[in-house]
Each structure stands twice: as structure tokens, then as C-alpha cells.
């Protein structure tokens, strides 16, 4: 999908032009192969109709885990201050249910987030962050269950914890311009 147009890669022909009225003209294919997420809109691949609008995904970069969890990193926020436009990188990411697009949790990690990657099991994530004057790569474990003796207002459901495993500074600071970890495997 490019510029709101879905193309057949085998024939190079246009399949459908979506009515996109946002700044994000490309989309992300859902792992179920039935939906496309483009900005805050979820489109049905079979009927080419809008299924739903998910405000939590507006302006976000979307990543999927094998457990049907959606990770959304909000792109740069723009603020107008008089005649100047200020850009801020977000310091949190959202987790959403991949079936109904409801918000599971918003996790504040402190440093500005450049990119997020999920391992092939969905059990760990890696974040490229700007922390103070350094660019760091942080690994987090995902999806721990709450212990029975913990205070819990969710009725015993799974709560997503993000436990920091490690932080790596030296390796990534050698290449500060290369902060995209989409192809990172761990």
C-alpha cells in the first residue's frame, strides 16, 4: 500500500484506492491478513471498507506481536509556540488488543522513543531511546501475570508488565544515525 493505493505485487496493478484523509498514506498489514491499519483507520482487505476508527493509533507507528498485541509509538508531537513549531518525541508507548483494538496499557519509559521491536515470540521488546545525552537500546520482558497476593482491580486478568532486562549504550552510540531496529532479531 502506497499513497492510499493497494497494489498487487505480482501484476503491479492497482487493486483499490482507499479514501484516506490523513497524513499517513501508507498502511500496515495486520497479521491476520484481513485488515490494513492506516493512521487511525482499520480497513477490511476483502470489502475495502472502513471497519473502525481507533483514535489511540492516530499518528502512531504500529508494530504487531505474535500474540495479537499491537504496540503503538506516537510519532513526533508538534506544538505551536507563537510562530515556532516545536517537535517532541514521545516517552511512552501504547499496547492494544489486536482483536478489538481496545487499549491494554500505556507504558511511560522515561526517555524519548525512536523505535520499538518485538521478538518473534512476543515475550520481549527492544526500544531505541534517547536518554539524557545518550542513545540507548533497552530490552524489556513482556506479559507477566500478577501474583495472587498482589492487589488487583482487574479481576485476575493478565496485566502487561514491562520489566527492564538490560540497557546497552556502547554499541548503539557508535551509530547514532541508525536508530531503526525493525529488522533486529533477538
Short mmCIF file of C-alpha atoms in Angstrom, two decimals:
data_model
loop_
_atom_site.label_atom_id
_atom_site.label_comp_id
_atom_site.label_asym_id
_atom_site.label_seq_id
_atom_site.Cartn_x
_atom_site.Cartn_y
_atom_site.Cartn_z
CA UNK A 1 0.00 0.00 0.00
CA UNK A 2 1.42 3.35 -1.04
CA UNK A 3 -0.30 6.77 -1.12
CA UNK A 4 -3.60 5.16 -0.13
CA UNK A 5 -3.48 2.72 -3.06
CA UNK A 6 -3.38 -1.05 -2.59
CA UNK A 7 -1.24 -2.69 -5.28
CA UNK A 8 -0.96 -6.29 -6.43
CA UNK A 9 2.76 -7.04 -6.20
CA UNK A 10 2.52 -9.89 -8.70
CA UNK A 11 0.92 -7.93 -11.53
CA UNK A 12 1.82 -4.38 -10.49
CA UNK A 13 -1.81 -3.34 -10.94
CA UNK A 14 -3.88 -1.16 -8.66
CA UNK A 15 -6.34 -3.21 -6.58
CA UNK A 16 -8.13 -0.43 -4.71
CA UNK A 17 -7.72 3.23 -3.78
CA UNK A 18 -8.70 3.90 -0.19
CA UNK A 19 -10.30 7.15 0.87
CA UNK A 20 -7.52 8.38 3.13
CA UNK A 21 -7.82 11.79 4.67
CA UNK A 22 -4.76 11.70 6.89
CA UNK A 23 -1.08 12.48 6.67
CA UNK A 24 -0.15 8.78 6.65
CA UNK A 25 -0.72 7.49 3.15
CA UNK A 26 0.74 4.04 3.68
CA UNK A 27 -0.61 1.24 5.81
CA UNK A 28 0.47 -1.70 7.91
CA UNK A 29 -0.93 -5.12 7.13
CA UNK A 30 -2.34 -6.91 10.17
CA UNK A 31 -1.01 -10.42 10.85
CA UNK A 32 -4.50 -11.86 10.26
CA UNK A 33 -4.11 -10.78 6.59
CA UNK A 34 -7.64 -9.38 6.61
CA UNK A 35 -7.07 -5.80 7.72
CA UNK A 36 -4.88 -2.79 7.00
CA UNK A 37 -4.13 -0.15 9.62
CA UNK A 38 -3.56 3.29 8.14
CA UNK A 39 -3.12 6.01 10.75
CA UNK A 40 -6.22 5.68 12.98
CA UNK A 41 -8.31 3.77 10.42
CA UNK A 42 -8.71 -0.01 10.11
CA UNK A 43 -9.73 -1.19 6.63
CA UNK A 44 -11.14 -4.57 5.57
CA UNK A 45 -9.00 -6.12 2.81
CA UNK A 46 -11.90 -8.17 1.41
CA UNK A 47 -14.53 -5.45 1.09
CA UNK A 48 -12.20 -2.40 1.06
CA UNK A 49 -14.48 -0.73 3.60
CA UNK A 50 -13.64 1.10 6.78
CA UNK A 51 -14.11 -1.26 9.73
CA UNK A 52 -13.39 1.16 12.55
CA UNK A 53 -11.53 4.22 13.66
CA UNK A 54 -9.09 3.82 16.54
CA UNK A 55 -8.18 7.26 17.95
CA UNK A 56 -5.32 5.75 20.00
CA UNK A 57 -3.47 4.92 16.76
CA UNK A 58 -3.66 8.39 15.22
CA UNK A 59 -0.19 9.48 14.17
CA UNK A 60 1.41 6.33 15.60
CA UNK A 61 3.88 3.82 14.25
CA UNK A 62 2.29 0.39 14.64
CA UNK A 63 4.04 -2.93 15.41
CA UNK A 64 2.38 -6.32 15.94
CA UNK A 65 3.38 -9.16 18.24
CA UNK A 66 2.68 -12.86 17.60
CA UNK A 67 0.17 -12.79 20.50
CA UNK A 68 -2.07 -10.27 18.67
CA UNK A 69 -0.89 -7.35 20.73
CA UNK A 70 -0.44 -4.03 18.95
CA UNK A 71 2.35 -1.70 20.04
CA UNK A 72 1.88 1.93 19.03
CA UNK A 73 4.58 4.56 19.29
CA UNK A 74 3.20 8.01 18.78
CA UNK A 75 5.14 9.91 16.18
CA UNK A 76 6.56 13.31 16.91
CA UNK A 77 4.14 15.69 18.55
CA UNK A 78 4.01 19.18 17.11
CA UNK A 79 3.29 22.19 19.27
CA UNK A 80 2.92 25.74 18.07
CA UNK A 81 4.61 28.34 20.23
CA UNK A 82 3.96 31.68 18.62
CA UNK A 83 5.50 31.47 15.16
CA UNK A 84 7.69 28.46 16.06
CA UNK A 85 6.80 24.79 15.77
CA UNK A 86 8.29 22.60 18.48
CA UNK A 87 8.75 18.85 17.95
CA UNK A 88 8.72 16.41 20.85
CA UNK A 89 9.42 12.70 20.74
CA UNK A 90 7.04 10.70 22.91
CA UNK A 91 8.23 8.96 26.05
CA UNK A 92 5.54 6.29 26.17
CA UNK A 93 4.04 3.59 24.00
CA UNK A 94 0.59 2.05 23.92
CA UNK A 95 -0.39 -1.60 23.90
CA UNK A 96 -3.70 -2.50 22.29
CA UNK A 97 -5.62 -5.74 21.85
CA UNK A 98 -5.15 -6.94 18.27
CA UNK A 99 -8.68 -8.38 18.10
CA UNK A 100 -10.85 -5.47 19.24
CA UNK A 101 -8.30 -2.59 19.31
CA UNK A 102 -9.03 -1.73 22.94
CA UNK A 103 -6.24 -0.17 24.98
CA UNK A 104 -4.45 -2.59 27.30
CA UNK A 105 -1.86 -0.26 28.79
CA UNK A 106 0.12 2.90 28.21
CA UNK A 107 3.71 2.49 29.38
CA UNK A 108 5.86 5.52 30.18
CA UNK A 109 9.54 4.61 29.78
CA UNK A 110 11.14 7.96 30.50
CA UNK A 111 13.38 8.58 27.50
CA UNK A 112 12.28 9.66 24.04
CA UNK A 113 11.38 6.64 21.91
CA UNK A 114 12.77 6.36 18.39
CA UNK A 115 11.74 2.79 17.57
CA UNK A 116 10.34 -0.41 19.04
CA UNK A 117 10.85 -4.04 18.01
CA UNK A 118 9.09 -7.19 19.25
CA UNK A 119 10.89 -10.54 19.30
CA UNK A 120 9.43 -13.45 17.34
CA UNK A 121 7.83 -14.93 20.47
CA UNK A 122 6.31 -11.67 21.71
CA UNK A 123 7.99 -12.18 25.08
CA UNK A 124 10.46 -9.29 24.83
CA UNK A 125 10.60 -5.87 23.23
CA UNK A 126 13.54 -3.64 22.44
CA UNK A 127 13.35 0.16 22.48
CA UNK A 128 15.76 2.64 20.96
CA UNK A 129 15.59 5.67 23.22
CA UNK A 130 17.28 8.98 23.78
CA UNK A 131 18.12 9.08 27.46
CA UNK A 132 19.74 12.32 28.59
CA UNK A 133 22.65 12.77 26.15
CA UNK A 134 22.89 9.12 25.07
CA UNK A 135 21.06 6.89 22.64
CA UNK A 136 20.34 3.59 24.37
CA UNK A 137 18.88 0.22 23.43
CA UNK A 138 16.72 -1.20 26.21
CA UNK A 139 15.24 -4.67 26.41
CA UNK A 140 12.03 -5.39 28.33
CA UNK A 141 10.27 -8.64 29.18
CA UNK A 142 6.55 -8.64 28.44
CA UNK A 143 3.36 -10.22 29.75
CA UNK A 144 3.99 -11.33 33.30
CA UNK A 145 0.99 -12.45 35.32
CA UNK A 146 0.25 -10.71 38.59
CA UNK A 147 0.89 -12.80 41.66
CA UNK A 148 -2.20 -13.81 43.64
CA UNK A 149 -1.13 -11.83 46.71
CA UNK A 150 -0.80 -8.60 44.70
CA UNK A 151 -3.56 -6.02 44.99
CA UNK A 152 -5.55 -6.35 41.79
CA UNK A 153 -8.54 -4.45 40.46
CA UNK A 154 -8.59 -6.23 37.08
CA UNK A 155 -10.29 -9.39 38.31
CA UNK A 156 -7.18 -11.56 37.92
CA UNK A 157 -6.70 -10.90 34.22
CA UNK A 158 -3.28 -10.76 32.67
CA UNK A 159 -1.61 -7.43 33.31
CA UNK A 160 1.16 -6.39 30.97
CA UNK A 161 4.32 -5.65 32.86
CA UNK A 162 7.37 -4.31 31.12
CA UNK A 163 10.36 -5.35 33.23
CA UNK A 164 13.63 -3.84 32.04
CA UNK A 165 16.14 -6.62 31.33
CA UNK A 166 19.17 -4.67 30.18
CA UNK A 167 20.44 -1.44 28.68
CA UNK A 168 23.13 -1.23 26.00
CA UNK A 169 24.85 2.08 25.36
CA UNK A 170 28.23 1.47 23.75
CA UNK A 171 27.13 -0.46 20.68
CA UNK A 172 24.36 1.88 19.59
CA UNK A 173 26.25 5.10 20.34
CA UNK A 174 28.74 4.11 17.65
CA UNK A 175 25.95 4.51 15.08
CA UNK A 176 23.60 7.23 16.42
CA UNK A 177 22.10 7.86 12.98
CA UNK A 178 20.97 4.21 12.73
CA UNK A 179 18.16 4.03 15.26
CA UNK A 180 15.70 1.91 13.29
CA UNK A 181 15.59 -1.60 14.75
CA UNK A 182 12.78 -3.04 12.67
CA UNK A 183 14.95 -5.92 11.48
CA UNK A 184 16.57 -6.63 14.84
CA UNK A 185 16.21 -10.25 15.91
CA UNK A 186 16.73 -11.25 19.50
#
